[in-house]
Coordinates of C-alpha atoms in Angstrom, one line a residue:
G12 CA -19.1 -6.3 -27.4
D13 CA -21.9 -4.1 -28.6
G14 CA -24.5 -6.6 -27.9
D15 CA -24.7 -7.8 -31.5
G16 CA -22.9 -11.2 -30.7
D17 CA -19.3 -10.0 -31.4
G18 CA -18.3 -11.5 -28.1
E19 CA -19.6 -15.1 -29.3
V20 CA -17.9 -14.6 -32.8
H21 CA -14.5 -13.6 -31.6
A22 CA -14.4 -15.4 -28.4
G23 CA -11.0 -16.6 -27.4
A24 CA -9.4 -20.1 -27.0
V25 CA -8.9 -19.6 -23.1
A26 CA -11.6 -19.2 -20.6
L27 CA -11.8 -18.0 -17.0
A28 CA -9.0 -15.4 -16.7
E29 CA -9.2 -15.5 -13.0
A30 CA -9.6 -19.2 -12.5
P31 CA -7.6 -20.9 -9.8
R32 CA -4.4 -22.5 -10.9
I33 CA -4.9 -25.9 -12.9
D34 CA -2.1 -28.4 -11.9
T35 CA -3.8 -31.0 -13.6
W36 CA -5.9 -30.4 -17.1
R37 CA -8.6 -32.6 -17.3
G38 CA -12.4 -32.6 -18.3
G39 CA -14.2 -29.5 -19.8
S40 CA -13.2 -26.0 -19.9
D41 CA -15.6 -24.8 -17.3
G42 CA -14.8 -27.5 -14.8
R43 CA -18.0 -29.4 -15.2
A44 CA -18.6 -32.9 -15.8
Y45 CA -19.3 -34.1 -19.6
P46 CA -20.0 -37.3 -21.5
A47 CA -16.8 -39.2 -22.6
D48 CA -17.3 -38.5 -26.1
P49 CA -16.8 -34.8 -27.1
D50 CA -18.2 -35.0 -30.4
A51 CA -21.5 -35.5 -28.5
R52 CA -21.3 -32.4 -26.4
H53 CA -22.0 -29.7 -29.4
D54 CA -25.3 -28.3 -28.5
H55 CA -24.1 -28.2 -24.7
D56 CA -20.7 -26.4 -25.6
H57 CA -22.3 -24.2 -28.2
G58 CA -24.6 -22.7 -25.7
H59 CA -21.8 -22.4 -23.1
H60 CA -19.9 -20.1 -25.3
H61 CA -22.8 -17.7 -25.3
D62 CA -22.0 -17.0 -21.7
E63 CA -18.6 -16.0 -22.7
E64 CA -16.9 -13.0 -24.0
P65 CA -13.2 -11.5 -24.7
A66 CA -11.9 -9.6 -22.1
P67 CA -8.1 -8.4 -21.0
I68 CA -6.9 -10.8 -18.6
R69 CA -6.2 -9.9 -15.0
R70 CA -2.8 -11.0 -14.6
K71 CA 0.5 -9.5 -13.7
L72 CA 2.4 -8.6 -16.7
F73 CA 6.0 -8.5 -15.5
T74 CA 6.6 -12.2 -14.1
P75 CA 9.9 -14.2 -14.0
G76 CA 9.3 -15.8 -17.5
V77 CA 8.5 -12.4 -18.9
W78 CA 11.9 -10.9 -17.6
V79 CA 13.7 -13.9 -19.2
L80 CA 11.7 -12.9 -22.3
L81 CA 13.1 -9.3 -22.0
A82 CA 16.6 -10.4 -21.5
M83 CA 16.8 -12.6 -24.7
M84 CA 15.1 -9.6 -26.3
A85 CA 18.0 -7.4 -25.3
A86 CA 20.7 -9.8 -26.4
G87 CA 19.1 -10.0 -29.8
L88 CA 18.9 -6.2 -30.0
V89 CA 22.6 -6.1 -29.5
F90 CA 23.6 -8.5 -32.4
L91 CA 20.8 -6.7 -34.4
A92 CA 22.6 -3.4 -33.8
K93 CA 25.8 -5.0 -35.0
R94 CA 24.5 -6.5 -38.2
F95 CA 23.1 -2.8 -39.0
L96 CA 26.3 -1.1 -38.1
F97 CA 28.9 -3.3 -39.5
G98 CA 26.8 -5.2 -42.2
L99 CA 26.0 -8.8 -42.9
G100 CA 29.6 -9.9 -43.8
N101 CA 30.9 -8.9 -40.2
S102 CA 27.9 -10.4 -38.2
T103 CA 26.6 -13.4 -40.1
N104 CA 28.2 -16.5 -41.9
L105 CA 26.3 -15.5 -45.1
D106 CA 28.6 -15.4 -48.4
Q107 CA 28.2 -15.3 -52.1
Q108 CA 27.5 -19.1 -52.2
H109 CA 25.1 -19.1 -49.4
P110 CA 23.2 -15.7 -49.8
W111 CA 20.5 -16.8 -47.3
G112 CA 20.7 -18.9 -44.0
L113 CA 19.1 -19.1 -40.6
W114 CA 17.0 -15.9 -40.8
I115 CA 15.2 -16.9 -44.1
A116 CA 14.8 -20.4 -43.2
I117 CA 13.4 -19.6 -39.6
D118 CA 12.5 -16.0 -39.2
V119 CA 10.7 -15.7 -42.6
A120 CA 9.7 -19.0 -44.4
S121 CA 8.7 -20.7 -41.1
G122 CA 7.2 -17.6 -39.7
V123 CA 5.1 -17.3 -42.6
A124 CA 3.9 -20.9 -42.4
L125 CA 3.0 -21.0 -38.8
A126 CA 1.0 -17.9 -39.0
A127 CA -1.4 -19.8 -41.2
G128 CA -3.4 -20.4 -38.2
G129 CA -5.0 -16.8 -39.0
F130 CA -6.2 -17.6 -42.3
M131 CA -7.2 -21.1 -41.4
S132 CA -9.3 -20.0 -38.5
A133 CA -11.0 -17.5 -40.6
L134 CA -11.7 -20.1 -43.4
I135 CA -13.4 -22.6 -41.1
A136 CA -15.3 -20.1 -39.0
H137 CA -16.1 -17.4 -41.3
I138 CA -16.2 -18.6 -44.9
F139 CA -17.4 -22.3 -44.0
H140 CA -19.6 -21.0 -41.1
R141 CA -18.5 -23.7 -38.7
D142 CA -19.8 -21.6 -35.9
R143 CA -18.4 -23.4 -32.8
Y144 CA -14.9 -22.5 -34.2
H145 CA -15.5 -18.7 -33.9
A146 CA -14.0 -19.1 -30.2
I147 CA -10.6 -19.4 -31.7
S148 CA -10.8 -16.2 -34.0
R149 CA -9.3 -13.4 -31.9
P150 CA -6.3 -15.6 -30.8
A151 CA -5.4 -17.1 -33.8
L152 CA -5.9 -13.5 -35.4
L153 CA -3.3 -12.3 -33.0
T154 CA -0.9 -14.8 -33.5
A155 CA -1.1 -14.2 -37.3
M156 CA -0.6 -10.5 -36.9
L157 CA 2.4 -10.9 -34.7
G158 CA 3.8 -13.6 -36.8
Y159 CA 3.8 -11.6 -39.8
T160 CA 4.9 -8.4 -38.2
F161 CA 8.3 -10.3 -37.0
V162 CA 8.4 -12.0 -40.1
C163 CA 9.0 -8.5 -41.7
L164 CA 11.3 -7.3 -39.0
G165 CA 13.7 -10.7 -39.5
L166 CA 13.6 -9.8 -43.2
Q167 CA 14.8 -6.3 -42.6
A168 CA 17.9 -7.8 -40.9
D169 CA 18.6 -10.5 -43.6
L170 CA 18.2 -7.9 -46.5
G171 CA 21.4 -6.3 -47.7
R172 CA 19.8 -3.1 -48.6
Y173 CA 17.1 -3.3 -46.2
Y174 CA 16.5 0.6 -46.7
N175 CA 14.9 -0.5 -50.3
V176 CA 12.2 -2.8 -49.0
W177 CA 9.6 -0.6 -50.2
H178 CA 10.6 -0.9 -53.8
P179 CA 7.9 -3.3 -54.8
M180 CA 5.4 -1.1 -54.0
V181 CA 6.1 1.2 -56.9
M182 CA 8.6 -0.9 -59.0
W183 CA 6.3 -3.9 -59.9
N184 CA 7.8 -7.1 -61.8
G185 CA 5.1 -9.5 -62.8
N186 CA 7.6 -12.1 -63.9
S187 CA 9.2 -12.4 -60.3
V188 CA 7.8 -14.8 -57.8
L189 CA 9.6 -12.8 -55.1
F190 CA 7.6 -9.7 -56.1
E191 CA 4.2 -11.8 -55.6
V192 CA 5.4 -12.8 -52.1
G193 CA 6.6 -9.3 -51.1
I194 CA 3.5 -7.5 -52.4
C195 CA 1.1 -10.1 -50.9
V196 CA 2.7 -10.0 -47.5
M197 CA 2.6 -6.3 -47.7
I198 CA -1.0 -6.1 -48.3
Y199 CA -2.0 -9.2 -46.1
L200 CA -0.1 -7.2 -43.0
H201 CA -2.4 -4.3 -43.4
V202 CA -5.3 -6.7 -43.6
L203 CA -4.4 -8.3 -40.6
Y204 CA -3.9 -5.1 -38.7
L205 CA -7.4 -3.8 -40.2
E206 CA -9.1 -7.0 -38.7
F207 CA -7.5 -6.7 -35.5
A208 CA -8.7 -3.1 -35.2
P209 CA -12.1 -3.6 -33.8
V210 CA -10.4 -5.3 -31.0
V211 CA -8.5 -2.3 -30.0
C212 CA -11.6 -0.2 -30.5
E213 CA -13.5 -2.5 -28.1
R214 CA -10.8 -1.6 -25.6
Y215 CA -11.2 1.9 -25.4
E216 CA -15.2 1.7 -25.9
R217 CA -15.2 0.6 -22.5
H218 CA -13.4 3.3 -20.8
D219 CA -15.5 6.4 -21.4
L220 CA -14.2 8.5 -18.4
R221 CA -10.5 7.7 -18.9
F222 CA -9.9 8.0 -22.5
P223 CA -12.8 10.3 -23.7
K224 CA -11.2 11.0 -27.1
L225 CA -10.1 7.5 -27.9
T226 CA -13.6 6.3 -26.9
R227 CA -15.1 8.5 -29.4
L228 CA -12.9 7.5 -32.2
A229 CA -13.0 3.8 -31.3
K230 CA -17.0 4.1 -31.7
F231 CA -16.5 5.8 -34.9
V232 CA -13.8 3.6 -36.5
R233 CA -15.2 0.2 -35.3
P234 CA -18.7 0.2 -37.1
K235 CA -16.8 1.2 -40.3
I236 CA -14.3 -1.6 -40.2
E237 CA -16.8 -4.1 -39.1
S238 CA -19.0 -3.2 -42.2
I239 CA -16.3 -4.3 -44.6
M240 CA -15.1 -7.2 -42.2
F241 CA -16.4 -10.1 -44.9
L242 CA -14.3 -8.5 -47.3
L243 CA -11.1 -8.3 -45.3
V244 CA -11.7 -12.0 -44.4
I245 CA -11.9 -13.0 -47.9
A246 CA -8.9 -10.9 -48.7
G247 CA -6.8 -12.5 -46.0
V248 CA -7.6 -16.0 -47.2
V249 CA -6.8 -15.1 -50.9
L250 CA -3.3 -13.4 -50.2
S251 CA -2.3 -15.9 -47.6
S252 CA -3.1 -18.7 -50.0
L253 CA -1.0 -16.7 -52.8
H254 CA 1.8 -16.0 -51.0
Q255 CA 2.2 -19.5 -49.1
S256 CA 2.3 -21.2 -52.4
S257 CA 4.8 -18.6 -54.0
L258 CA 7.4 -19.4 -51.2
G259 CA 7.6 -22.7 -52.7
N260 CA 8.1 -21.4 -56.1
L261 CA 11.3 -19.7 -55.1
M262 CA 13.5 -22.9 -55.3
V263 CA 11.8 -24.1 -58.6
I264 CA 14.3 -22.2 -60.7
A265 CA 17.4 -24.0 -59.1
P266 CA 17.0 -27.5 -59.7
Y267 CA 20.6 -28.3 -59.9
K268 CA 21.2 -26.6 -56.5
V269 CA 18.5 -28.2 -54.4
H270 CA 18.5 -31.7 -53.4
P271 CA 16.2 -34.1 -55.5
L272 CA 14.1 -35.1 -52.3
W273 CA 12.7 -31.6 -52.1
W274 CA 13.0 -30.1 -55.6
T275 CA 9.9 -30.7 -57.4
P276 CA 7.9 -28.7 -59.9
I277 CA 4.8 -28.5 -57.5
S278 CA 6.8 -27.2 -54.6
S279 CA 4.1 -24.3 -54.6
L280 CA 1.3 -26.7 -54.0
L281 CA 3.4 -28.5 -51.2
F282 CA 4.2 -25.2 -49.4
L283 CA 0.4 -24.4 -49.7
L284 CA -0.8 -27.6 -48.5
S285 CA 2.0 -27.5 -45.6
A286 CA 0.7 -24.2 -44.4
A287 CA -2.9 -25.2 -44.4
A288 CA -1.9 -28.2 -42.6
V289 CA 0.0 -26.6 -39.7
G290 CA -2.7 -24.1 -39.4
F291 CA -4.9 -25.8 -36.7
P292 CA -2.0 -27.6 -35.0
M293 CA -0.6 -24.0 -34.5
I294 CA -4.0 -22.9 -33.0
I295 CA -4.2 -25.9 -30.6
F296 CA -0.3 -25.5 -29.7
E297 CA -0.8 -21.5 -28.9
S298 CA -4.0 -22.2 -27.1
L299 CA -2.4 -24.5 -24.8
F300 CA 0.8 -23.0 -24.2
A301 CA -0.8 -19.6 -23.6
G302 CA -3.2 -21.3 -21.1
W303 CA -0.3 -23.1 -19.3
S304 CA 1.8 -20.0 -19.1
M305 CA -0.9 -18.0 -17.9
K306 CA -2.5 -20.5 -15.7
L307 CA -5.8 -20.5 -17.6
R308 CA -8.3 -23.0 -18.5
P309 CA -7.9 -24.5 -21.8
E310 CA -10.7 -25.3 -24.2
L311 CA -10.3 -28.9 -24.3
D312 CA -13.5 -29.7 -26.2
L313 CA -13.3 -27.2 -28.8
L314 CA -9.8 -28.2 -29.6
S315 CA -10.5 -31.7 -29.7
K316 CA -13.1 -31.1 -32.4
L317 CA -10.6 -29.2 -34.3
A318 CA -8.2 -31.8 -34.0
R319 CA -10.3 -34.0 -36.0
Y320 CA -9.4 -32.0 -39.3
I321 CA -5.5 -32.5 -38.5
P322 CA -5.3 -36.0 -40.0
I323 CA -7.3 -35.2 -43.2
L324 CA -5.2 -31.9 -44.0
L325 CA -1.9 -33.4 -42.8
G326 CA -2.5 -36.6 -44.4
L327 CA -3.4 -34.8 -47.7
Y328 CA 0.0 -33.1 -47.7
G329 CA 1.7 -36.2 -47.0
A330 CA 0.1 -38.1 -49.5
V331 CA 1.0 -35.6 -52.3
K332 CA 4.7 -35.3 -51.2
I333 CA 5.1 -39.0 -51.3
G334 CA 3.2 -39.5 -54.5
D335 CA 5.3 -36.7 -56.2
M336 CA 8.6 -38.6 -55.0
I337 CA 7.5 -41.7 -56.2
V338 CA 6.3 -40.1 -59.7
R339 CA 9.6 -38.3 -60.0
G340 CA 11.6 -41.5 -59.0
T341 CA 13.6 -39.7 -56.3
H342 CA 12.5 -42.2 -53.6
V343 CA 15.9 -44.1 -54.5
Y344 CA 17.9 -41.3 -52.4
L345 CA 16.3 -42.5 -49.2
G346 CA 18.4 -45.5 -48.9
D347 CA 21.9 -43.6 -49.5
G348 CA 22.5 -42.9 -46.0
S349 CA 23.0 -39.2 -46.6
L350 CA 22.3 -36.3 -44.3
E351 CA 19.6 -35.3 -46.7
S352 CA 17.8 -38.7 -46.7
R353 CA 17.9 -38.8 -42.8
M354 CA 16.6 -35.4 -42.6
W355 CA 13.7 -36.0 -44.8
L356 CA 12.7 -39.4 -43.0
I357 CA 12.9 -37.2 -39.7
E358 CA 10.7 -34.5 -41.4
M359 CA 8.0 -37.0 -42.7
I360 CA 7.7 -39.5 -39.9
G361 CA 8.2 -37.2 -36.8
G362 CA 6.2 -34.2 -38.4
V363 CA 3.5 -36.1 -40.7
A364 CA 3.0 -39.7 -39.9
I365 CA 3.0 -39.7 -36.0
P366 CA 0.9 -36.6 -35.5
V367 CA -1.7 -38.0 -38.3
A368 CA -1.5 -41.5 -36.3
M369 CA -2.0 -39.8 -32.9
M370 CA -5.0 -37.7 -33.9
L371 CA -6.6 -40.9 -35.4
V372 CA -7.0 -41.9 -31.9
P373 CA -10.1 -40.4 -30.0
R374 CA -8.7 -40.8 -27.0
L375 CA -5.6 -38.9 -27.5
R376 CA -7.7 -36.2 -29.1
R377 CA -9.5 -35.8 -25.8
S378 CA -6.2 -35.9 -23.8
L379 CA -4.6 -32.5 -23.4
P380 CA -1.0 -34.3 -23.3
G381 CA -2.0 -36.1 -26.6
L382 CA -3.1 -32.9 -28.3
F383 CA -0.1 -30.9 -27.2
T384 CA 2.2 -33.6 -28.4
A385 CA 0.6 -34.0 -31.7
A386 CA 0.3 -30.2 -32.4
T387 CA 4.0 -29.9 -31.4
L388 CA 5.3 -32.4 -33.7
A389 CA 3.2 -31.1 -36.7
V390 CA 4.5 -27.4 -35.9
L391 CA 7.9 -28.8 -35.7
G392 CA 7.5 -30.9 -38.7
V393 CA 6.7 -28.0 -40.9
V394 CA 9.5 -25.8 -39.4
L395 CA 11.8 -28.7 -40.4
N396 CA 10.7 -28.6 -43.8
R397 CA 11.4 -25.0 -44.2
I398 CA 14.9 -25.7 -43.0
N399 CA 15.6 -28.5 -45.1
V400 CA 14.3 -26.9 -48.1
F401 CA 16.3 -23.5 -47.6
L402 CA 19.5 -24.9 -45.7
I403 CA 20.0 -28.6 -45.8
A404 CA 18.7 -29.2 -49.3
Y405 CA 20.3 -26.2 -51.1
N406 CA 23.8 -26.8 -52.1
P407 CA 25.6 -24.2 -54.4
P408 CA 27.7 -26.2 -57.1
Y409 CA 30.4 -23.6 -56.5
A410 CA 30.5 -23.4 -52.6
V411 CA 33.8 -23.6 -51.0
K412 CA 32.6 -24.3 -47.5
S413 CA 29.3 -25.3 -46.0
Y414 CA 27.0 -23.1 -44.0
F415 CA 26.2 -23.1 -40.4
P416 CA 24.8 -20.0 -38.6
A417 CA 26.8 -17.6 -36.6
A418 CA 26.1 -16.9 -33.0
G419 CA 24.7 -13.6 -33.9
E420 CA 22.1 -15.2 -36.3
I421 CA 21.1 -17.5 -33.6
V422 CA 20.6 -14.9 -31.0
V423 CA 18.8 -12.5 -33.3
T424 CA 16.4 -15.3 -33.9
V425 CA 15.7 -16.2 -30.5
G426 CA 15.5 -12.7 -29.7
L427 CA 12.6 -12.2 -32.2
V428 CA 10.7 -15.4 -30.9
A429 CA 10.9 -13.7 -27.6
A430 CA 9.6 -10.4 -28.7
L431 CA 6.8 -12.2 -30.2
M432 CA 5.7 -14.0 -27.1
F433 CA 6.3 -10.9 -24.8
A434 CA 4.1 -8.9 -27.6
Y435 CA 1.4 -11.5 -27.3
R436 CA 1.5 -11.5 -23.4
V437 CA 1.1 -7.7 -23.5
M438 CA -1.9 -7.7 -25.9
V439 CA -4.1 -10.3 -24.2
T440 CA -3.4 -8.5 -20.9
Y441 CA -4.7 -5.0 -22.0
F442 CA -7.0 -6.1 -24.8
P443 CA -10.0 -8.2 -25.0
V444 CA -8.5 -11.4 -26.9
L445 CA -9.0 -14.4 -24.7
S446 CA -12.6 -15.0 -23.3
Q447 CA -13.9 -15.5 -19.9
P448 CA -17.5 -15.7 -18.4
K449 CA -19.4 -12.4 -18.7
A450 CA -19.9 -12.0 -15.2
K451 CA -16.1 -11.9 -14.8
A452 CA -15.5 -9.8 -17.9
A453 CA -18.0 -7.2 -16.3
A454 CA -16.1 -7.0 -13.3

């Protein structure tokens, strides 16, 4: 950092990069004893974060797990090349009745929702000024930036005329919901990269002798971007809210093609609420998964405090969704024994009711297995919602066959997820994203 507190504001969610392997997660993130109630430890831990700053982790990049990711990426690249060389019809099970499939439901709709941790962390830390949550800003920002990047890459595979993806920038159609989604995602992606630019600059500011030109450029660029950071944060929250809600509006114009359990005139509100609800669970999931995969200590106390907001946001989403169903009278479809009714129940019970119940129990919020289980269920619940809306609920009236993704579609999706995980590993290895004690960082 430059001594102005940036290390504290942007401290990562995982501490002590050179810590010994942790086989059993328990206690505080710094290994010291704490009172049983994490809510009573704010003053102690808030001061503790002053002694940490983000730094590149000192870990080997190419581990056996990374080689597995590279293999999955290579397989995805093969099928992706087939799609671009021979077209959608030859490499997917998409047709005129099913113009979208797995790539839209998972790579785009789910990817956009799961990247909501970026704008939710900015909202609570910078706009609502909950200083203790500044520690999650950089990892959440990196996850959002990579998430939207790979959403755009997945969209290229799904678009028939992918080479025209730039058209919304110059061919505006204010009557189109899809235009609003496209233009907001394009702008928001640039905002995310600008927000992350000071992290890159900080990396090269610390290596005066090795990269003198990059050091001078970094020292020139970083203050300029940080001077407008408050505008970027506000723009990011607004843009993300706009296109998260507009994604839901895509199905409003198809009331006779979408099952009544998911079609609703307030679909945009439900998509926005679900994205907001999954933001904190995604931050917790990413933090704990990164800590486990790189053998780093998780910030249990901070994540436990963050988990207190999950029942509020996820409960609000569930209440609005159930209330809308009752008002429209579509609850009658829950007892017909159809695939749609079963998928709706799985989505709501497994992805909403159980995580809310778990996070209302203080003992489970203080437990890493409890936190990870609840966060994973909430994340999977939103993913299942997007799959249900775009695949299960969507039933074209003139379809001659049902849709099931081709092997190539599945392999490409797996390859994109692997590429995102590999990119995250590279970024935290070479850039100051995750935090550690200042003495270790200086070394």
